[in-house]
Amino acid sequence: MRFSGKVCLVTGGGSGIGQAACARFAAEGAQVAVVDRDAKGGQETVDAIRQAGGQALFAQADVSDSAQAQAAIAAAVSAWGHIDVLVNNAAMMTFTPLLGTSEADWERVIAVNLRSVFLFCKYAIPQMPDGGAVVNISSVHAHETTPNVVPYATSKGGMEAFTRGLSLELAARKIRVNCVAPGAVDTPMLRNNPDIKSGAEKLTGAIGKPADLAAAICFVASDEAAFINGTTLVADGGRLDAL
Ligand code: NAD
Protein backbone atom coordinates (compact mmCIF):
# COMPACT_ATOMS: atom_id res chain seq x y z
CA MET A 1 0.00 0.00 0.00
CA ARG A 2 2.33 2.74 -1.28
CA PHE A 3 -0.22 5.55 -0.77
CA SER A 4 -1.72 4.76 2.65
CA GLY A 5 -2.58 8.03 4.36
CA LYS A 6 -1.69 10.04 1.24
CA VAL A 7 -3.95 12.51 -0.57
CA CYS A 8 -3.77 12.41 -4.38
CA LEU A 9 -5.41 14.98 -6.66
CA VAL A 10 -5.84 13.93 -10.30
CA THR A 11 -7.12 16.30 -12.99
CA GLY A 12 -9.05 14.72 -15.83
CA GLY A 13 -9.90 11.88 -13.45
CA GLY A 14 -13.28 11.25 -15.08
CA SER A 15 -12.02 9.24 -18.07
CA GLY A 16 -9.25 7.15 -19.56
CA ILE A 17 -5.77 7.38 -18.05
CA GLY A 18 -6.82 9.74 -15.23
CA GLN A 19 -9.67 7.45 -14.19
CA ALA A 20 -7.33 4.44 -14.10
CA ALA A 21 -4.77 6.43 -12.07
CA CYS A 22 -7.47 7.45 -9.54
CA ALA A 23 -8.54 3.80 -9.16
CA ARG A 24 -4.95 2.64 -8.68
CA PHE A 25 -4.08 5.36 -6.14
CA ALA A 26 -7.24 4.46 -4.16
CA ALA A 27 -6.54 0.72 -4.35
CA GLU A 28 -3.11 1.48 -2.85
CA GLY A 29 -4.62 3.37 0.09
CA ALA A 30 -4.89 6.99 -1.08
CA GLN A 31 -7.68 9.47 -0.53
CA VAL A 32 -8.34 10.67 -4.06
CA ALA A 33 -9.65 14.03 -5.27
CA VAL A 34 -11.05 13.51 -8.76
CA VAL A 35 -11.10 16.79 -10.72
CA ASP A 36 -12.87 17.01 -14.07
CA ARG A 37 -15.17 19.36 -15.94
CA ASP A 38 -17.33 16.31 -16.78
CA ALA A 39 -19.50 15.64 -13.72
CA LYS A 40 -20.79 12.30 -15.01
CA GLY A 41 -17.33 10.80 -15.62
CA GLY A 42 -15.91 12.26 -12.41
CA GLN A 43 -18.77 10.92 -10.31
CA GLU A 44 -18.41 7.49 -11.97
CA THR A 45 -14.75 7.40 -10.89
CA VAL A 46 -15.69 8.36 -7.31
CA ASP A 47 -18.54 5.80 -7.16
CA ALA A 48 -16.28 2.99 -8.40
CA ILE A 49 -13.62 3.84 -5.80
CA ARG A 50 -16.17 3.99 -2.97
CA GLN A 51 -17.78 0.71 -4.07
CA ALA A 52 -14.33 -0.89 -3.85
CA GLY A 53 -14.00 0.41 -0.27
CA GLY A 54 -11.79 3.42 -1.04
CA GLN A 55 -12.09 7.13 -0.33
CA ALA A 56 -12.68 9.74 -3.02
CA LEU A 57 -14.39 13.04 -3.68
CA PHE A 58 -15.36 14.77 -6.90
CA ALA A 59 -14.60 18.45 -7.62
CA GLN A 60 -16.00 19.79 -10.86
CA ALA A 61 -13.67 22.29 -12.53
CA ASP A 62 -12.48 23.55 -15.86
CA VAL A 63 -8.76 23.20 -15.15
CA SER A 64 -7.88 26.26 -17.23
CA ASP A 65 -9.90 28.56 -14.95
CA SER A 66 -8.00 29.92 -11.95
CA ALA A 67 -10.99 30.28 -9.60
CA GLN A 68 -12.25 26.79 -10.43
CA ALA A 69 -8.78 25.27 -10.03
CA GLN A 70 -8.39 26.94 -6.63
CA ALA A 71 -11.85 25.73 -5.55
CA ALA A 72 -11.01 22.14 -6.53
CA ILE A 73 -7.75 22.27 -4.54
CA ALA A 74 -9.61 23.81 -1.58
CA ALA A 75 -12.16 20.96 -1.66
CA ALA A 76 -9.38 18.37 -1.29
CA VAL A 77 -7.61 20.34 1.45
CA SER A 78 -10.83 20.95 3.35
CA ALA A 79 -11.63 17.20 3.27
CA TRP A 80 -8.18 15.81 4.08
CA GLY A 81 -5.93 18.69 5.21
CA HIS A 82 -3.23 18.65 2.54
CA ILE A 83 -2.20 17.18 -0.86
CA ASP A 84 0.70 14.72 -1.24
CA VAL A 85 0.48 13.95 -4.96
CA LEU A 86 -0.69 16.19 -7.80
CA VAL A 87 -1.29 14.62 -11.22
CA ASN A 88 -1.85 17.13 -14.03
CA ASN A 89 -3.57 14.90 -16.58
CA ALA A 90 -6.54 16.77 -18.14
CA ALA A 91 -5.92 17.75 -21.76
CA MET A 92 -7.52 18.33 -25.15
CA MET A 93 -6.46 18.18 -28.81
CA THR A 94 -7.36 20.01 -32.00
CA PHE A 95 -6.81 18.59 -35.49
CA THR A 96 -6.17 21.38 -37.98
CA PRO A 97 -3.15 22.58 -39.93
CA LEU A 98 -1.46 25.37 -37.99
CA LEU A 99 -2.19 28.07 -40.57
CA GLY A 100 -5.90 27.20 -40.37
CA THR A 101 -5.95 27.15 -36.57
CA SER A 102 -7.99 29.98 -35.04
CA GLU A 103 -6.45 32.13 -32.34
CA ALA A 104 -9.23 30.95 -30.01
CA ASP A 105 -8.36 27.27 -30.58
CA TRP A 106 -4.66 27.94 -30.03
CA GLU A 107 -5.38 29.75 -26.77
CA ARG A 108 -7.83 27.10 -25.57
CA VAL A 109 -5.38 24.21 -26.08
CA ILE A 110 -2.55 26.07 -24.37
CA ALA A 111 -4.87 27.10 -21.52
CA VAL A 112 -6.30 23.61 -20.90
CA ASN A 113 -3.03 21.71 -21.37
CA LEU A 114 -0.39 24.10 -20.02
CA ARG A 115 -1.86 27.08 -18.11
CA SER A 116 -3.74 24.49 -16.00
CA VAL A 117 -0.43 22.91 -14.99
CA PHE A 118 0.86 26.31 -13.85
CA LEU A 119 -2.39 26.98 -11.94
CA PHE A 120 -2.55 23.61 -10.16
CA CYS A 121 1.16 23.77 -9.27
CA LYS A 122 0.90 27.38 -8.11
CA TYR A 123 -2.06 26.73 -5.82
CA ALA A 124 -1.61 23.05 -4.80
CA ILE A 125 2.13 22.98 -4.02
CA PRO A 126 1.77 25.35 -1.02
CA GLN A 127 -0.60 22.70 0.38
CA MET A 128 1.94 19.89 -0.08
CA PRO A 129 4.20 18.68 2.72
CA ASP A 130 7.89 18.15 1.93
CA GLY A 131 8.36 14.83 0.16
CA GLY A 132 5.34 15.18 -2.15
CA ALA A 133 5.27 14.54 -5.89
CA VAL A 134 3.91 16.19 -9.02
CA VAL A 135 3.34 14.04 -12.11
CA ASN A 136 2.55 15.87 -15.34
CA ILE A 137 1.07 13.78 -18.14
CA SER A 138 2.89 14.67 -21.34
CA SER A 139 2.83 12.74 -24.63
CA VAL A 140 5.15 11.21 -27.19
CA HIS A 141 4.13 14.31 -29.23
CA ALA A 142 6.57 16.30 -27.05
CA HIS A 143 9.34 14.25 -28.72
CA GLU A 144 8.15 13.20 -32.21
CA THR A 145 4.92 14.40 -33.74
CA THR A 146 2.54 14.32 -36.73
CA PRO A 147 0.97 17.12 -38.82
CA ASN A 148 -2.10 19.07 -37.66
CA VAL A 149 -1.56 18.83 -33.90
CA VAL A 150 0.95 21.67 -33.38
CA PRO A 151 -0.89 23.35 -30.44
CA TYR A 152 -1.10 20.01 -28.61
CA ALA A 153 2.56 19.09 -29.31
CA THR A 154 3.60 22.60 -28.24
CA SER A 155 1.70 22.32 -24.97
CA LYS A 156 3.33 18.98 -24.15
CA GLY A 157 6.83 20.23 -25.08
CA GLY A 158 6.22 23.25 -22.85
CA MET A 159 5.04 20.97 -20.07
CA GLU A 160 8.31 19.02 -20.16
CA ALA A 161 10.40 22.23 -19.94
CA PHE A 162 8.14 23.49 -17.13
CA THR A 163 8.70 20.20 -15.30
CA ARG A 164 12.49 20.41 -15.49
CA GLY A 165 12.54 24.01 -14.23
CA LEU A 166 10.07 23.52 -11.39
CA SER A 167 11.89 20.38 -10.21
CA LEU A 168 14.95 22.56 -9.54
CA GLU A 169 12.91 25.12 -7.59
CA LEU A 170 11.33 22.45 -5.36
CA ALA A 171 14.39 20.25 -4.80
CA ALA A 172 15.13 21.81 -1.41
CA ARG A 173 11.65 20.77 -0.22
CA LYS A 174 12.13 17.25 -1.68
CA ILE A 175 9.02 17.67 -3.81
CA ARG A 176 9.74 15.80 -7.05
CA VAL A 177 8.30 16.98 -10.38
CA ASN A 178 8.29 14.58 -13.34
CA CYS A 179 6.40 13.78 -16.51
CA VAL A 180 4.97 10.52 -17.79
CA ALA A 181 4.69 10.57 -21.59
CA PRO A 182 2.21 8.03 -22.94
CA GLY A 183 2.21 6.64 -26.47
CA ALA A 184 -1.11 5.47 -27.93
CA VAL A 185 -3.47 4.40 -25.15
CA ASP A 186 -6.98 3.02 -25.61
CA THR A 187 -9.09 5.89 -24.22
CA PRO A 188 -11.84 8.18 -25.57
CA MET A 189 -9.13 10.70 -26.59
CA LEU A 190 -7.59 8.10 -28.91
CA ARG A 191 -10.89 6.62 -30.11
CA ASN A 192 -12.34 10.10 -30.90
CA ASN A 193 -9.24 11.25 -32.84
CA PRO A 194 -10.81 12.26 -36.20
CA ASP A 195 -7.68 11.32 -38.16
CA ILE A 196 -7.84 7.81 -36.74
CA LYS A 197 -11.61 7.58 -37.21
CA SER A 198 -11.28 8.64 -40.88
CA GLY A 199 -8.34 6.29 -41.49
CA ALA A 200 -6.05 9.25 -42.40
CA GLU A 201 -3.79 8.13 -39.55
CA LYS A 202 -3.28 4.40 -39.01
CA LEU A 203 -2.92 3.04 -35.52
CA THR A 204 0.19 0.92 -35.77
CA GLY A 205 2.43 -0.46 -33.07
CA ALA A 206 1.66 -1.02 -29.44
CA ILE A 207 -1.54 0.33 -27.92
CA GLY A 208 -1.55 0.54 -24.14
CA LYS A 209 -4.38 0.19 -21.66
CA PRO A 210 -5.20 2.97 -19.18
CA ALA A 211 -4.05 0.62 -16.40
CA ASP A 212 -0.58 0.43 -17.99
CA LEU A 213 -0.26 4.19 -17.64
CA ALA A 214 -1.73 4.16 -14.13
CA ALA A 215 1.08 1.78 -13.12
CA ALA A 216 3.70 4.18 -14.53
CA ILE A 217 2.09 7.26 -12.93
CA CYS A 218 1.80 5.62 -9.51
CA PHE A 219 5.42 4.43 -9.68
CA VAL A 220 6.69 7.94 -10.48
CA ALA A 221 4.48 9.40 -7.70
CA SER A 222 5.64 6.84 -5.13
CA ASP A 223 8.62 6.90 -2.78
CA GLU A 224 10.10 4.06 -4.87
CA ALA A 225 10.93 6.78 -7.42
CA ALA A 226 12.67 8.94 -4.79
CA PHE A 227 15.76 9.40 -7.01
CA ILE A 228 13.77 10.27 -10.15
CA ASN A 229 13.31 14.02 -10.55
CA GLY A 230 12.89 16.59 -13.32
CA THR A 231 12.62 14.00 -16.08
CA THR A 232 10.15 12.15 -18.29
CA LEU A 233 9.24 8.48 -18.17
CA VAL A 234 8.13 7.52 -21.67
CA ALA A 235 5.51 4.76 -21.46
CA ASP A 236 4.74 3.96 -25.09
CA GLY A 237 5.36 0.25 -25.62
CA GLY A 238 8.46 1.15 -27.64
CA ARG A 239 6.69 3.46 -30.16
CA LEU A 240 9.44 6.13 -30.20
CA ASP A 241 12.03 3.49 -31.07
CA ALA A 242 10.34 2.63 -34.39
CA LEU A 243 11.26 4.42 -37.63
P1 NAD B 1 -9.59 11.29 -22.10
O1 NAD B 1 -10.17 12.18 -23.14
O2 NAD B 1 -10.07 9.89 -21.98
O3 NAD B 1 -9.69 11.98 -20.67
C1 NAD B 1 -9.38 13.33 -20.48
C2 NAD B 1 -10.20 13.84 -19.31
O4 NAD B 1 -9.85 15.22 -19.13
C3 NAD B 1 -11.72 13.81 -19.56
O5 NAD B 1 -12.38 13.26 -18.44
C4 NAD B 1 -12.08 15.27 -19.78
O6 NAD B 1 -13.41 15.59 -19.34
C5 NAD B 1 -11.03 15.96 -18.93
N1 NAD B 1 -10.83 17.33 -19.37
C6 NAD B 1 -10.55 17.78 -20.61
N2 NAD B 1 -10.50 19.12 -20.63
C7 NAD B 1 -10.75 19.52 -19.35
C8 NAD B 1 -10.83 20.80 -18.73
N3 NAD B 1 -10.69 21.93 -19.42
N4 NAD B 1 -11.09 20.85 -17.40
C9 NAD B 1 -11.26 19.71 -16.69
N5 NAD B 1 -11.20 18.48 -17.23
C10 NAD B 1 -10.95 18.39 -18.55
O7 NAD B 1 -8.02 11.33 -22.40
P2 NAD B 1 -6.82 10.33 -22.02
O8 NAD B 1 -6.44 9.63 -23.24
O9 NAD B 1 -7.11 9.58 -20.77
O10 NAD B 1 -5.69 11.44 -21.76
C11 NAD B 1 -5.14 11.70 -20.50
C12 NAD B 1 -3.79 12.36 -20.68
O11 NAD B 1 -2.92 11.49 -21.41
C13 NAD B 1 -3.83 13.68 -21.46
O12 NAD B 1 -2.93 14.58 -20.89
C14 NAD B 1 -3.35 13.27 -22.84
O13 NAD B 1 -2.76 14.35 -23.54
C15 NAD B 1 -2.35 12.20 -22.49
N6 NAD B 1 -2.07 11.28 -23.58
C16 NAD B 1 -3.01 10.39 -24.04
C17 NAD B 1 -2.69 9.53 -25.08
C18 NAD B 1 -3.67 8.52 -25.64
O14 NAD B 1 -3.36 7.86 -26.65
N7 NAD B 1 -4.84 8.32 -25.03
C19 NAD B 1 -1.42 9.59 -25.68
C20 NAD B 1 -0.50 10.51 -25.19
C21 NAD B 1 -0.84 11.35 -24.14
PDB file of C-alpha atoms in Angstrom, residues 47-172:
ATOM      1  CA  ASP A  47     -18.539   5.805  -7.162  1.00  0.00           C
ATOM      2  CA  ALA A  48     -16.275   2.986  -8.400  1.00  0.00           C
ATOM      3  CA  ILE A  49     -13.621   3.837  -5.798  1.00  0.00           C
ATOM      4  CA  ARG A  50     -16.174   3.987  -2.973  1.00  0.00           C
ATOM      5  CA  GLN A  51     -17.783   0.708  -4.069  1.00  0.00           C
ATOM      6  CA  ALA A  52     -14.332  -0.895  -3.853  1.00  0.00           C
ATOM      7  CA  GLY A  53     -14.003   0.406  -0.272  1.00  0.00           C
ATOM      8  CA  GLY A  54     -11.793   3.416  -1.043  1.00  0.00           C
ATOM      9  CA  GLN A  55     -12.092   7.126  -0.332  1.00  0.00           C
ATOM     10  CA  ALA A  56     -12.679   9.738  -3.020  1.00  0.00           C
ATOM     11  CA  LEU A  57     -14.387  13.037  -3.684  1.00  0.00           C
ATOM     12  CA  PHE A  58     -15.355  14.772  -6.904  1.00  0.00           C
ATOM     13  CA  ALA A  59     -14.597  18.445  -7.618  1.00  0.00           C
ATOM     14  CA  GLN A  60     -16.001  19.791 -10.858  1.00  0.00           C
ATOM     15  CA  ALA A  61     -13.672  22.290 -12.525  1.00  0.00           C
ATOM     16  CA  ASP A  62     -12.480  23.547 -15.859  1.00  0.00           C
ATOM     17  CA  VAL A  63      -8.763  23.198 -15.146  1.00  0.00           C
ATOM     18  CA  SER A  64      -7.884  26.261 -17.228  1.00  0.00           C
ATOM     19  CA  ASP A  65      -9.902  28.560 -14.950  1.00  0.00           C
ATOM     20  CA  SER A  66      -7.998  29.915 -11.946  1.00  0.00           C
ATOM     21  CA  ALA A  67     -10.986  30.283  -9.599  1.00  0.00           C
ATOM     22  CA  GLN A  68     -12.253  26.791 -10.433  1.00  0.00           C
ATOM     23  CA  ALA A  69      -8.778  25.275 -10.032  1.00  0.00           C
ATOM     24  CA  GLN A  70      -8.393  26.944  -6.631  1.00  0.00           C
ATOM     25  CA  ALA A  71     -11.850  25.734  -5.551  1.00  0.00           C
ATOM     26  CA  ALA A  72     -11.013  22.136  -6.533  1.00  0.00           C
ATOM     27  CA  ILE A  73      -7.752  22.267  -4.545  1.00  0.00           C
ATOM     28  CA  ALA A  74      -9.608  23.805  -1.579  1.00  0.00           C
ATOM     29  CA  ALA A  75     -12.161  20.956  -1.660  1.00  0.00           C
ATOM     30  CA  ALA A  76      -9.381  18.369  -1.288  1.00  0.00           C
ATOM     31  CA  VAL A  77      -7.611  20.340   1.447  1.00  0.00           C
ATOM     32  CA  SER A  78     -10.826  20.953   3.352  1.00  0.00           C
ATOM     33  CA  ALA A  79     -11.626  17.202   3.274  1.00  0.00           C
ATOM     34  CA  TRP A  80      -8.178  15.813   4.078  1.00  0.00           C
ATOM     35  CA  GLY A  81      -5.931  18.687   5.214  1.00  0.00           C
ATOM     36  CA  HIS A  82      -3.229  18.651   2.535  1.00  0.00           C
ATOM     37  CA  ILE A  83      -2.203  17.183  -0.857  1.00  0.00           C
ATOM     38  CA  ASP A  84       0.696  14.724  -1.237  1.00  0.00           C
ATOM     39  CA  VAL A  85       0.482  13.948  -4.955  1.00  0.00           C
ATOM     40  CA  LEU A  86      -0.690  16.190  -7.797  1.00  0.00           C
ATOM     41  CA  VAL A  87      -1.290  14.617 -11.218  1.00  0.00           C
ATOM     42  CA  ASN A  88      -1.853  17.131 -14.033  1.00  0.00           C
ATOM     43  CA  ASN A  89      -3.566  14.900 -16.582  1.00  0.00           C
ATOM     44  CA  ALA A  90      -6.539  16.771 -18.142  1.00  0.00           C
ATOM     45  CA  ALA A  91      -5.923  17.748 -21.758  1.00  0.00           C
ATOM     46  CA  MET A  92      -7.515  18.333 -25.151  1.00  0.00           C
ATOM     47  CA  MET A  93      -6.459  18.178 -28.808  1.00  0.00           C
ATOM     48  CA  THR A  94      -7.357  20.011 -32.004  1.00  0.00           C
ATOM     49  CA  PHE A  95      -6.815  18.588 -35.489  1.00  0.00           C
ATOM     50  CA  THR A  96      -6.174  21.379 -37.980  1.00  0.00           C
ATOM     51  CA  PRO A  97      -3.154  22.582 -39.933  1.00  0.00           C
ATOM     52  CA  LEU A  98      -1.461  25.369 -37.990  1.00  0.00           C
ATOM     53  CA  LEU A  99      -2.193  28.073 -40.566  1.00  0.00           C
ATOM     54  CA  GLY A 100      -5.900  27.201 -40.366  1.00  0.00           C
ATOM     55  CA  THR A 101      -5.952  27.153 -36.572  1.00  0.00           C
ATOM     56  CA  SER A 102      -7.995  29.979 -35.038  1.00  0.00           C
ATOM     57  CA  GLU A 103      -6.448  32.134 -32.335  1.00  0.00           C
ATOM     58  CA  ALA A 104      -9.229  30.953 -30.011  1.00  0.00           C
ATOM     59  CA  ASP A 105      -8.356  27.266 -30.577  1.00  0.00           C
ATOM     60  CA  TRP A 106      -4.658  27.945 -30.025  1.00  0.00           C
ATOM     61  CA  GLU A 107      -5.377  29.749 -26.772  1.00  0.00           C
ATOM     62  CA  ARG A 108      -7.826  27.098 -25.572  1.00  0.00           C
ATOM     63  CA  VAL A 109      -5.381  24.205 -26.077  1.00  0.00           C
ATOM     64  CA  ILE A 110      -2.545  26.069 -24.368  1.00  0.00           C
ATOM     65  CA  ALA A 111      -4.869  27.097 -21.518  1.00  0.00           C
ATOM     66  CA  VAL A 112      -6.295  23.607 -20.901  1.00  0.00           C
ATOM     67  CA  ASN A 113      -3.034  21.706 -21.366  1.00  0.00           C
ATOM     68  CA  LEU A 114      -0.390  24.104 -20.019  1.00  0.00           C
ATOM     69  CA  ARG A 115      -1.862  27.082 -18.111  1.00  0.00           C
ATOM     70  CA  SER A 116      -3.742  24.487 -16.003  1.00  0.00           C
ATOM     71  CA  VAL A 117      -0.428  22.909 -14.994  1.00  0.00           C
ATOM     72  CA  PHE A 118       0.859  26.309 -13.850  1.00  0.00           C
ATOM     73  CA  LEU A 119      -2.387  26.984 -11.939  1.00  0.00           C
ATOM     74  CA  PHE A 120      -2.547  23.615 -10.164  1.00  0.00           C
ATOM     75  CA  CYS A 121       1.159  23.766  -9.272  1.00  0.00           C
ATOM     76  CA  LYS A 122       0.897  27.385  -8.106  1.00  0.00           C
ATOM     77  CA  TYR A 123      -2.064  26.728  -5.820  1.00  0.00           C
ATOM     78  CA  ALA A 124      -1.614  23.055  -4.796  1.00  0.00           C
ATOM     79  CA  ILE A 125       2.130  22.977  -4.022  1.00  0.00           C
ATOM     80  CA  PRO A 126       1.773  25.345  -1.021  1.00  0.00           C
ATOM     81  CA  GLN A 127      -0.602  22.698   0.376  1.00  0.00           C
ATOM     82  CA  MET A 128       1.945  19.886  -0.081  1.00  0.00           C
ATOM     83  CA  PRO A 129       4.198  18.677   2.722  1.00  0.00           C
ATOM     84  CA  ASP A 130       7.891  18.149   1.933  1.00  0.00           C
ATOM     85  CA  GLY A 131       8.362  14.830   0.158  1.00  0.00           C
ATOM     86  CA  GLY A 132       5.343  15.179  -2.149  1.00  0.00           C
ATOM     87  CA  ALA A 133       5.272  14.535  -5.888  1.00  0.00           C
ATOM     88  CA  VAL A 134       3.911  16.188  -9.017  1.00  0.00           C
ATOM     89  CA  VAL A 135       3.336  14.036 -12.115  1.00  0.00           C
ATOM     90  CA  ASN A 136       2.552  15.870 -15.339  1.00  0.00           C
ATOM     91  CA  ILE A 137       1.069  13.777 -18.144  1.00  0.00           C
ATOM     92  CA  SER A 138       2.893  14.666 -21.341  1.00  0.00           C
ATOM     93  CA  SER A 139       2.828  12.745 -24.635  1.00  0.00           C
ATOM     94  CA  VAL A 140       5.155  11.210 -27.195  1.00  0.00           C
ATOM     95  CA  HIS A 141       4.126  14.313 -29.228  1.00  0.00           C
ATOM     96  CA  ALA A 142       6.573  16.296 -27.054  1.00  0.00           C
ATOM     97  CA  HIS A 143       9.336  14.247 -28.716  1.00  0.00           C
ATOM     98  CA  GLU A 144       8.146  13.202 -32.208  1.00  0.00           C
ATOM     99  CA  THR A 145       4.918  14.401 -33.737  1.00  0.00           C
ATOM    100  CA  THR A 146       2.544  14.319 -36.732  1.00  0.00           C
ATOM    101  CA  PRO A 147       0.970  17.115 -38.821  1.00  0.00           C
ATOM    102  CA  ASN A 148      -2.100  19.070 -37.665  1.00  0.00           C
ATOM    103  CA  VAL A 149      -1.561  18.835 -33.897  1.00  0.00           C
ATOM    104  CA  VAL A 150       0.953  21.672 -33.382  1.00  0.00           C
ATOM    105  CA  PRO A 151      -0.893  23.351 -30.440  1.00  0.00           C
ATOM    106  CA  TYR A 152      -1.100  20.005 -28.606  1.00  0.00           C
ATOM    107  CA  ALA A 153       2.564  19.087 -29.307  1.00  0.00           C
ATOM    108  CA  THR A 154       3.603  22.597 -28.237  1.00  0.00           C
ATOM    109  CA  SER A 155       1.696  22.317 -24.970  1.00  0.00           C
ATOM    110  CA  LYS A 156       3.331  18.985 -24.151  1.00  0.00           C
ATOM    111  CA  GLY A 157       6.827  20.227 -25.078  1.00  0.00           C
ATOM    112  CA  GLY A 158       6.223  23.246 -22.848  1.00  0.00           C
ATOM    113  CA  MET A 159       5.037  20.967 -20.068  1.00  0.00           C
ATOM    114  CA  GLU A 160       8.314  19.024 -20.159  1.00  0.00           C
ATOM    115  CA  ALA A 161      10.401  22.233 -19.941  1.00  0.00           C
ATOM    116  CA  PHE A 162       8.135  23.493 -17.129  1.00  0.00           C
ATOM    117  CA  THR A 163       8.704  20.201 -15.299  1.00  0.00           C
ATOM    118  CA  ARG A 164      12.494  20.408 -15.491  1.00  0.00           C
ATOM    119  CA  GLY A 165      12.541  24.007 -14.231  1.00  0.00           C
ATOM    120  CA  LEU A 166      10.067  23.518 -11.394  1.00  0.00           C
ATOM    121  CA  SER A 167      11.888  20.376 -10.214  1.00  0.00           C
ATOM    122  CA  LEU A 168      14.950  22.560  -9.541  1.00  0.00           C
ATOM    123  CA  GLU A 169      12.915  25.115  -7.595  1.00  0.00           C
ATOM    124  CA  LEU A 170      11.329  22.452  -5.361  1.00  0.00           C
ATOM    125  CA  ALA A 171      14.393  20.252  -4.804  1.00  0.00           C
ATOM    126  CA  ALA A 172      15.128  21.812  -1.405  1.00  0.00           C
TER     127      ALA A 172
END
